[in-house]
Structure formats: C-alpha cells, structure tokens
Amino acid sequence: MQYNDYMSKMSVNDKEYSFYDVKKFIQEQGGDFEKTPYSIRVLLENIIRNGEEVDFPFAYAKTIAQAYGKGDSVSVPYKPTRVILQDLTGVPAVVDLASLREGMKDAHKNPKKITPEIQVDLVIDHSVQMD
C-alpha cells in the first residue's frame, strides 16, 4: 500500500472533489476510527497527504494508526499547509522578512527569493474604544 491508495473522490452539486480517506486508512491498519481523537486524525491526514514529500515511510504512518491508545510513543513529522500569526508574534516575523529582503537587495540579489514556503496569514485584532 501507498499513500495514494487512500485518495477518494466525492461529488457535491455535480462537482467532484478528491480527499484522503483517513477513516479508511485507520480501519485498514486495525485502528478504531470512532475512538481515534480528532487531533490524531488531523495528524494522520497530514502524513498521508505529505508523506512521500517529507520522506515519511508508510510503515510509520501505519504504526501511528495502530499505536493510539496503547501508550506507545511515536515521532510524527508535521508539515502544515498554513500558518496563522497573531499580531504580537506576526509583526516581528514580518519585520524579519523585510530585513532579510533588504539584505538581499543590498547584496544585489533577488529579494523575492525571501518568501514563506507555505501560506501565512497575519491577523491584526485590535479593540476599538470610544470615549
């Protein structure tokens, strides 16, 4: 078996969507989908979706699906698809990116090479006070 064996399709309003079937994966590995916490399901979906890209052998994903609830310890690679930054942590990150780009520009190199590899969203949440 390989990760792509768990790619399934579904149709909604005559439009077809592809997804990785985590339920099928867990059940085929001998796990109980209903008893598997949502957080473990999310991690498994991330591994199935990115496993070959991050060189995570299929046997390890199988071990994670089987190990839950047995007290076993398993390392899990995690490759997020998106990062959401709060204003307190995000602003320094934006400043760091700006200074790195400025350094590239000063070195006569392409500053556009300094860019996040995944989607990053900065959320600014300030209360409005009225007097």
N, CA, C and O atoms as a DFTB+ gen file, in Angstrom:
524 C
 N C O
     1  1       0.840      -1.194       0.000
     2  2       0.000       0.000       0.000
     3  2       0.882       1.254       0.000
     4  3       2.007       1.255       0.499
     5  1       0.335       2.288      -0.566
     6  2       0.992       3.581      -0.584
     7  2      -0.020       4.647      -0.198
     8  3      -1.225       4.399      -0.148
     9  1       0.492       5.830       0.071
    10  2      -0.388       6.916       0.492
    11  2      -1.482       7.206      -0.531
    12  3      -2.627       7.459      -0.157
    13  1      -1.143       7.172      -1.810
    14  2      -2.134       7.498      -2.847
    15  2      -3.271       6.492      -2.916
    16  3      -4.306       6.774      -3.520
    17  1      -3.096       5.319      -2.306
    18  2      -4.170       4.325      -2.281
    19  2      -5.360       4.810      -1.452
    20  3      -6.446       4.235      -1.525
    21  1      -5.154       5.863      -0.669
    22  2      -6.218       6.371       0.200
    23  2      -6.863       7.637      -0.355
    24  3      -7.614       8.315       0.346
    25  1      -6.572       7.951      -1.600
    26  2      -7.221       9.078      -2.267
    27  2      -8.613       8.622      -2.699
    28  3      -8.757       7.627      -3.409
    29  1      -9.625       9.351      -2.268
    30  2     -11.011       9.037      -2.632
    31  2     -11.635      10.253      -3.301
    32  3     -11.080      11.351      -3.269
    33  1     -12.783      10.041      -3.898
    34  2     -13.497      11.132      -4.568
    35  2     -14.937      11.177      -4.080
    36  3     -15.516      10.163      -3.690
    37  1     -15.492      12.371      -4.113
    38  2     -16.907      12.544      -3.786
    39  2     -17.466      13.653      -4.668
    40  3     -16.743      14.559      -5.084
    41  1     -18.745      13.569      -4.944
    42  2     -19.404      14.580      -5.770
    43  2     -20.399      15.370      -4.936
    44  3     -21.172      14.807      -4.160
    45  1     -20.364      16.680      -5.112
    46  2     -21.302      17.581      -4.451
    47  2     -21.773      18.572      -5.506
    48  3     -20.970      19.293      -6.098
    49  1     -23.077      18.599      -5.732
    50  2     -23.653      19.505      -6.737
    51  2     -22.947      19.381      -8.088
    52  3     -22.574      20.380      -8.703
    53  1     -22.776      18.160      -8.529
    54  2     -22.156      17.858      -9.826
    55  2     -20.699      18.301      -9.935
    56  3     -20.168      18.414     -11.040
    57  1     -20.057      18.550      -8.813
    58  2     -18.636      18.880      -8.824
    59  2     -17.899      17.796      -8.048
    60  3     -18.310      17.424      -6.949
    61  1     -16.813      17.293      -8.620
    62  2     -16.077      16.202      -7.996
    63  2     -14.899      16.740      -7.186
    64  3     -14.160      17.610      -7.645
    65  1     -14.735      16.206      -5.971
    66  2     -13.655      16.597      -5.074
    67  2     -12.832      15.366      -4.719
    68  3     -13.370      14.264      -4.611
    69  1     -11.537      15.553      -4.540
    70  2     -10.651      14.481      -4.096
    71  2     -10.252      14.754      -2.651
    72  3     -10.084      15.904      -2.248
    73  1     -10.103      13.685      -1.882
    74  2      -9.678      13.823      -0.494
    75  2      -8.977      12.545      -0.060
    76  3      -9.140      11.494      -0.679
    77  1      -8.192      12.647       1.013
    78  2      -7.540      11.475       1.580
    79  2      -8.460      10.890       2.639
    80  3      -8.853      11.580       3.579
    81  1      -8.797       9.634       2.485
    82  2      -9.767       8.960       3.345
    83  2      -9.086       8.417       4.600
    84  3      -8.614       7.280       4.624
    85  1      -9.043       9.245       5.636
    86  2      -8.388       8.876       6.888
    87  2      -9.129       7.731       7.570
    88  3      -8.504       6.857       8.170
    89  1     -10.443       7.732       7.483
    90  2     -11.228       6.653       8.092
    91  2     -10.826       5.303       7.497
    92  3     -10.596       4.340       8.229
    93  1     -10.745       5.241       6.190
    94  2     -10.339       4.006       5.509
    95  2      -8.932       3.598       5.948
    96  3      -8.675       2.422       6.206
    97  1      -8.026       4.571       6.031
    98  2      -6.649       4.294       6.430
    99  2      -6.590       3.696       7.834
   100  3      -5.956       2.662       8.047
   101  1      -7.254       4.348       8.792
   102  2      -7.223       3.876      10.181
   103  2      -7.825       2.480      10.284
   104  3      -7.263       1.611      10.951
   105  1      -8.951       2.259       9.638
   106  2      -9.613       0.955       9.710
   107  2      -8.765      -0.144       9.082
   108  3      -8.717      -1.253       9.614
   109  1      -8.102       0.132       7.975
   110  2      -7.270      -0.883       7.330
   111  2      -6.016      -1.207       8.136
   112  3      -5.412      -2.264       7.951
   113  1      -5.623      -0.296       9.032
   114  2      -4.459      -0.554       9.880
   115  2      -4.860      -1.219      11.195
   116  3      -4.013      -1.462      12.054
   117  1      -6.138      -1.510      11.349
   118  2      -6.609      -2.179      12.559
   119  2      -7.011      -1.233      13.666
   120  3      -7.268      -1.671      14.787
   121  1      -7.071       0.066      13.376
   122  2      -7.473       1.044      14.375
   123  2      -8.977       1.253      14.374
   124  3      -9.684       0.801      13.473
   125  1      -9.456       1.949      15.402
   126  2     -10.880       2.255      15.531
   127  2     -11.069       3.746      15.263
   128  3     -10.723       4.579      16.100
   129  1     -11.611       4.076      14.107
   130  2     -11.767       5.472      13.709
   131  2     -12.571       6.266      14.731
   132  3     -12.204       7.392      15.066
   133  1     -13.655       5.696      15.226
   134  2     -14.537       6.410      16.157
   135  2     -13.837       6.735      17.475
   136  3     -14.176       7.729      18.118
   137  1     -12.874       5.922      17.887
   138  2     -12.164       6.152      19.148
   139  2     -10.883       6.964      18.955
   140  3     -10.243       7.366      19.927
   141  1     -10.519       7.198      17.712
   142  2      -9.309       7.971      17.436
   143  2      -9.624       9.455      17.597
   144  3     -10.525       9.966      16.931
   145  1      -8.891      10.163      18.480
   146  2      -9.158      11.589      18.686
   147  2      -8.994      12.391      17.394
   148  3      -8.224      12.027      16.505
   149  1      -9.722      13.464      17.321
   150  2      -9.691      14.322      16.136
   151  2      -8.268      14.799      15.850
   152  3      -7.861      14.859      14.690
   153  1      -7.508      15.138      16.894
   154  2      -6.141      15.631      16.692
   155  2      -5.264      14.587      16.004
   156  3      -4.440      14.937      15.160
   157  1      -5.430      13.318      16.351
   158  2      -4.663      12.244      15.716
   159  2      -5.131      12.069      14.271
   160  3      -4.319      11.804      13.384
   161  1      -6.419      12.214      14.033
   162  2      -6.942      12.123      12.663
   163  2      -6.328      13.215      11.784
   164  3      -5.961      12.966      10.636
   165  1      -6.221      14.424      12.335
   166  2      -5.643      15.537      11.582
   167  2      -4.177      15.248      11.265
   168  3      -3.727      15.473      10.141
   169  1      -3.431      14.748      12.257
   170  2      -2.024      14.415      12.025
   171  2      -1.882      13.320      10.970
   172  3      -1.019      13.405      10.096
   173  1      -2.725      12.299      11.051
   174  2      -2.665      11.221      10.064
   175  2      -3.007      11.731       8.664
   176  3      -2.372      11.334       7.687
   177  1      -4.002      12.603       8.567
   178  2      -4.351      13.164       7.256
   179  2      -3.177      13.949       6.694
   180  3      -2.897      13.879       5.497
   181  1      -2.490      14.697       7.551
   182  2      -1.332      15.469       7.123
   183  2      -0.215      14.545       6.644
   184  3       0.442      14.830       5.643
   185  1      -0.003      13.449       7.349
   186  2       1.037      12.491       6.960
   187  2       0.681      11.813       5.643
   188  3       1.530      11.683       4.762
   189  1      -0.566      11.382       5.505
   190  2      -0.988      10.709       4.277
   191  2      -0.859      11.660       3.083
   192  3      -0.432      11.257       2.002
   193  1      -1.230      12.917       3.290
   194  2      -1.192      13.905       2.205
   195  2       0.241      14.274       1.824
   196  3       0.534      14.482       0.647
   197  1       1.147      14.358       2.824
   198  2       2.508      14.835       2.579
   199  2       3.587      13.781       2.786
   200  3       4.773      14.088       2.669
   201  1       3.205      12.553       3.089
   202  2       4.169      11.526       3.476
   203  2       5.308      11.312       2.519
   204  3       6.462      11.236       2.940
   205  1       5.014      11.212       1.250
   206  2       6.072      10.979       0.276
   207  2       6.946      12.211       0.098
   208  3       8.146      12.096      -0.152
   209  1       6.353      13.376       0.224
   210  2       7.103      14.621       0.053
   211  2       8.108      14.830       1.182
   212  3       9.219      15.300       0.934
   213  1       7.737      14.489       2.418
   214  2       8.635      14.677       3.562
   215  2       9.383      13.394       3.894
   216  3       9.983      13.287       4.963
   217  1       9.353      12.417       2.986
   218  2      10.065      11.151       3.130
   219  2       9.703      10.442       4.437
   220  3      10.577      10.034       5.202
   221  1       8.416      10.309       4.671
   222  2       7.928       9.624       5.863
   223  2       7.411       8.259       5.427
   224  3       6.350       8.172       4.809
   225  1       8.150       7.183       5.742
   226  2       7.764       5.848       5.274
   227  2       6.347       5.452       5.689
   228  3       5.888       5.776       6.785
   229  1       5.681       4.756       4.805
   230  2       4.307       4.310       5.028
   231  2       4.186       3.507       6.320
   232  3       3.177       3.608       7.018
   233  1       5.200       2.714       6.641
   234  2       5.156       1.873       7.841
   235  2       4.995       2.713       9.109
   236  3       4.347       2.277      10.060
   237  1       5.581       3.918       9.131
   238  2       5.449       4.774      10.308
   239  2       4.019       5.276      10.474
   240  3       3.491       5.305      11.585
   241  1       3.401       5.669       9.374
   242  2       2.006       6.124       9.442
   243  2       1.122       4.984       9.930
   244  3       0.197       5.194      10.714
   245  1       1.414       3.791       9.464
   246  2       0.670       2.605       9.896
   247  2       0.838       2.404      11.405
   248  3      -0.128       2.091      12.101
   249  1       2.053       2.583      11.906
   250  2       2.327       2.441      13.337
   251  2       1.541       3.455      14.155
   252  3       1.016       3.121      15.217
   253  1       1.454       4.693      13.669
   254  2       0.698       5.732      14.382
   255  2      -0.772       5.346      14.456
   256  3      -1.396       5.479      15.508
   257  1      -1.325       4.872      13.355
   258  2      -2.741       4.484      13.329
   259  2      -3.017       3.328      14.281
   260  3      -4.093       3.257      14.875
   261  1      -2.055       2.425      14.430
   262  2      -2.241       1.259      15.295
   263  2      -1.904       1.556      16.751
   264  3      -2.435       0.907      17.653
   265  1      -1.021       2.537      16.992
   266  2      -0.478       2.754      18.331
   267  2      -1.392       3.523      19.261
   268  3      -1.265       3.395      20.479
   269  1      -2.313       4.320      18.730
   270  2      -3.110       5.164      19.607
   271  2      -3.858       4.337      20.638
   272  3      -4.500       3.339      20.311
   273  1      -3.763       4.769      21.886
   274  2      -4.472       4.111      22.980
   275  2      -3.674       3.005      23.635
   276  3      -4.117       2.431      24.630
   277  1      -2.504       2.692      23.099
   278  2      -1.680       1.626      23.670
   279  2      -0.526       2.180      24.493
   280  3       0.247       1.413      25.066
   281  1      -0.402       3.486      24.558
   282  2       0.656       4.101      25.340
   283  2       1.996       4.129      24.628
   284  3       3.011       4.470      25.236
   285  1       2.017       3.777      23.354
   286  2       3.267       3.789      22.603
   287  2       3.646       5.222      22.238
   288  3       2.784       6.087      22.079
   289  1       4.942       5.453      22.108
   290  2       5.443       6.761      21.721
   291  2       5.907       6.693      20.269
   292  3       6.656       5.795      19.886
   293  1       5.457       7.645      19.475
   294  2       5.777       7.652      18.052
   295  2       6.108       9.080      17.633
   296  3       5.388      10.014      17.985
   297  1       7.200       9.253      16.881
   298  2       7.538      10.570      16.339
   299  2       6.659      10.852      15.131
   300  3       6.378       9.964      14.325
   301  1       6.234      12.091      15.021
   302  2       5.325      12.456      13.938
   303  2       5.878      13.668      13.196
   304  3       6.055      14.728      13.796
   305  1       6.155      13.528      11.886
   306  2       6.545      14.714      11.119
   307  2       5.292      15.533      10.841
   308  3       4.219      14.977      10.605
   309  1       5.426      16.818      10.870
   310  2       4.250      17.647      10.636
   311  2       4.609      18.735       9.645
   312  3       5.530      19.516       9.883
   313  1       3.903      18.790       8.558
   314  2       4.106      19.831       7.560
   315  2       2.793      20.585       7.415
   316  3       1.901      20.144       6.691
   317  1       2.667      21.718       8.096
   318  2       1.414      22.470       7.993
   319  2       1.227      23.027       6.588
   320  3       2.189      23.237       5.850
   321  1      -0.015      23.257       6.243
   322  2      -0.314      23.842       4.937
   323  2      -0.572      25.339       5.055
   324  3      -0.675      26.045       4.052
   325  1      -0.674      25.808       6.289
   326  2      -0.976      27.221       6.514
   327  2      -0.565      27.585       7.933
   328  3      -0.674      26.767       8.846
   329  1      -0.089      28.817       8.118
   330  2       0.259      29.327       9.440
   331  2      -0.527      30.612       9.658
   332  3      -0.556      31.489       8.795
   333  1      -1.157      30.712      10.810
   334  2      -1.878      31.935      11.167
   335  2      -1.099      32.605      12.292
   336  3      -0.881      32.011      13.348
   337  1      -0.686      33.833      12.059
   338  2       0.093      34.574      13.047
   339  2      -0.774      35.622      13.724
   340  3      -1.516      36.357      13.070
   341  1      -0.670      35.677      15.025
   342  2      -1.326      36.715      15.816
   343  2      -0.474      37.977      15.687
   344  3       0.720      37.887      15.402
   345  1      -1.064      39.132      15.889
   346  2      -0.317      40.369      15.696
   347  2       0.938      40.460      16.570
   348  3       1.949      41.002      16.124
   349  1       0.898      39.947      17.794
   350  2       2.061      40.051      18.679
   351  2       3.246      39.236      18.177
   352  3       4.392      39.651      18.348
   353  1       2.994      38.093      17.564
   354  2       4.080      37.265      17.042
   355  2       4.292      37.493      15.551
   356  3       5.390      37.276      15.037
   357  1       3.268      37.921      14.869
   358  2       3.343      38.087      13.424
   359  2       4.102      39.317      12.981
   360  3       4.831      39.276      11.990
   361  1       3.937      40.417      13.707
   362  2       4.614      41.654      13.308
   363  2       6.132      41.474      13.336
   364  3       6.792      41.875      12.377
   365  1       6.721      40.889      14.390
   366  2       8.175      40.652      14.346
   367  2       8.594      39.751      13.181
   368  3       9.665      39.944      12.606
   369  1       7.769      38.781      12.835
   370  2       8.089      37.903      11.702
   371  2       8.094      38.691      10.396
   372  3       8.962      38.482       9.549
   373  1       7.134      39.591      10.230
   374  2       7.081      40.426       9.026
   375  2       8.297      41.352       8.975
   376  3       8.873      41.566       7.908
   377  1       8.682      41.896      10.119
   378  2       9.866      42.765      10.180
   379  2      11.115      41.962       9.816
   380  3      11.979      42.455       9.090
   381  1      11.215      40.726      10.317
   382  2      12.352      39.867       9.974
   383  2      12.409      39.602       8.472
   384  3      13.480      39.675       7.869
   385  1      11.269      39.298       7.871
   386  2      11.231      39.068       6.424
   387  2      11.664      40.323       5.665
   388  3      12.415      40.245       4.692
   389  1      11.185      41.470       6.120
   390  2      11.542      42.729       5.456
   391  2      13.045      42.990       5.550
   392  3      13.661      43.415       4.573
   393  1      13.636      42.738       6.715
   394  2      15.075      42.985       6.858
   395  2      15.894      41.972       6.054
   396  3      16.942      42.321       5.511
   397  1      15.428      40.725       5.972
   398  2      16.117      39.735       5.139
   399  2      16.055      40.134       3.663
   400  3      17.041      40.003       2.938
   401  1      14.907      40.614       3.230
   402  2      14.766      41.062       1.841
   403  2      15.655      42.276       1.564
   404  3      16.264      42.386       0.500
   405  1      15.716      43.176       2.534
   406  2      16.578      44.352       2.384
   407  2      18.041      43.926       2.277
   408  3      18.802      44.492       1.492
   409  1      18.432      42.920       3.075
   410  2      19.797      42.393       2.999
   411  2      20.099      41.788       1.637
   412  3      21.192      41.969       1.102
   413  1      19.134      41.072       1.078
   414  2      19.310      40.504      -0.263
   415  2      19.475      41.620      -1.294
   416  3      20.308      41.534      -2.196
   417  1      18.666      42.663      -1.142
   418  2      18.733      43.796      -2.075
   419  2      20.099      44.476      -1.983
   420  3      20.702      44.816      -3.001
   421  1      20.585      44.674      -0.738
   422  2      21.894      45.297      -0.536
   423  2      23.017      44.441      -1.117
   424  3      24.045      44.967      -1.543
   425  1      22.821      43.126      -1.135
   426  2      23.824      42.208      -1.689
   427  2      23.643      42.029      -3.198
   428  3      24.284      41.174      -3.809
   429  1      22.766      42.840      -3.790
   430  2      22.483      42.794      -5.235
   431  2      21.966      41.421      -5.666
   432  3      22.329      40.903      -6.722
   433  1      21.113      40.851      -4.824
   434  2      20.467      39.575      -5.138
   435  2      18.958      39.788      -5.146
   436  3      18.463      40.826      -4.706
   437  1      18.253      38.817      -5.642
   438  2      16.801      38.928      -5.792
   439  2      16.101      38.822      -4.430
   440  3      16.096      37.746      -3.832
   441  1      15.512      39.916      -3.929
   442  2      14.835      39.866      -2.627
   443  2      13.566      39.010      -2.642
   444  3      13.068      38.623      -1.585
   445  1      13.040      38.716      -3.834
   446  2      11.832      37.893      -3.924
   447  2      12.098      36.435      -3.560
   448  3      11.164      35.648      -3.403
   449  1      13.382      36.077      -3.425
   450  2      13.708      34.710      -3.003
   451  2      13.395      34.495      -1.520
   452  3      13.290      33.358      -1.060
   453  1      13.249      35.587      -0.782
   454  2      12.893      35.502       0.637
   455  2      11.373      35.542       0.726
   456  3      10.763      36.610       0.707
   457  1      10.783      34.376       0.822
   458  2       9.324      34.272       0.889
   459  2       8.951      32.980       1.603
   460  3       9.646      31.976       1.445
   461  1       7.881      32.976       2.376
   462  2       7.463      31.748       3.060
   463  2       7.118      30.645       2.056
   464  3       6.613      30.920       0.967
   465  1       7.394      29.403       2.432
   466  2       7.096      28.270       1.558
   467  2       5.636      27.852       1.622
   468  3       5.146      27.174       0.719
   469  1       4.938      28.249       2.676
   470  2       3.522      27.912       2.822
   471  2       2.735      29.194       3.066
   472  3       3.309      30.248       3.338
   473  1       1.422      29.088       2.965
   474  2       0.559      30.254       3.171
   475  2       0.680      30.748       4.609
   476  3       0.616      29.961       5.553
   477  1       0.853      32.053       4.764
   478  2       0.935      32.685       6.079
   479  2      -0.089      33.809       6.116
   480  3      -0.130      34.651       5.219
   481  1      -0.913      33.818       7.151
   482  2      -1.905      34.872       7.330
   483  2      -1.623      35.596       8.636
   484  3      -1.430      34.964       9.675
   485  1      -1.600      36.906       8.582
   486  2      -1.383      37.734       9.759
   487  2      -2.722      38.327      10.174
   488  3      -3.381      39.010       9.390
   489  1      -3.114      38.059      11.410
   490  2      -4.394      38.538      11.926
   491  2      -4.123      39.673      12.909
   492  3      -3.475      39.473      13.936
   493  1      -4.619      40.852      12.589
   494  2      -4.498      42.006      13.481
   495  2      -5.845      42.180      14.162
   496  3      -6.856      42.431      13.506
   497  1      -5.853      42.046      15.468
   498  2      -7.105      42.095      16.219
   499  2      -6.986      43.151      17.311
   500  3      -6.497      42.874      18.406
   501  1      -7.431      44.343      17.007
   502  2      -7.391      45.423      17.986
   503  2      -8.813      45.845      18.328
   504  3      -9.668      45.986      17.454
   505  1      -9.035      46.035      19.587
   506  2     -10.343      46.513      20.020
   507  2     -10.467      48.000      19.693
   508  3      -9.481      48.736      19.688
   509  1     -11.671      48.411      19.427
   510  2     -11.940      49.820      19.175
   511  2     -12.568      50.393      20.438
   512  3     -13.578      49.889      20.930
   513  1     -11.954      51.455      20.956
   514  2     -12.503      52.086      22.152
   515  2     -13.017      53.473      21.787
   516  3     -12.372      54.217      21.048
   517  1     -14.161      53.796      22.307
   518  2     -14.766      55.099      22.035
   519  2     -14.920      55.832      23.360
   520  3     -15.292      55.240      24.373
   521  1     -14.636      57.100      23.338
   522  2     -14.834      57.934      24.534
   523  2     -16.089      58.740      24.397
   524  3     -16.432      59.505      25.298
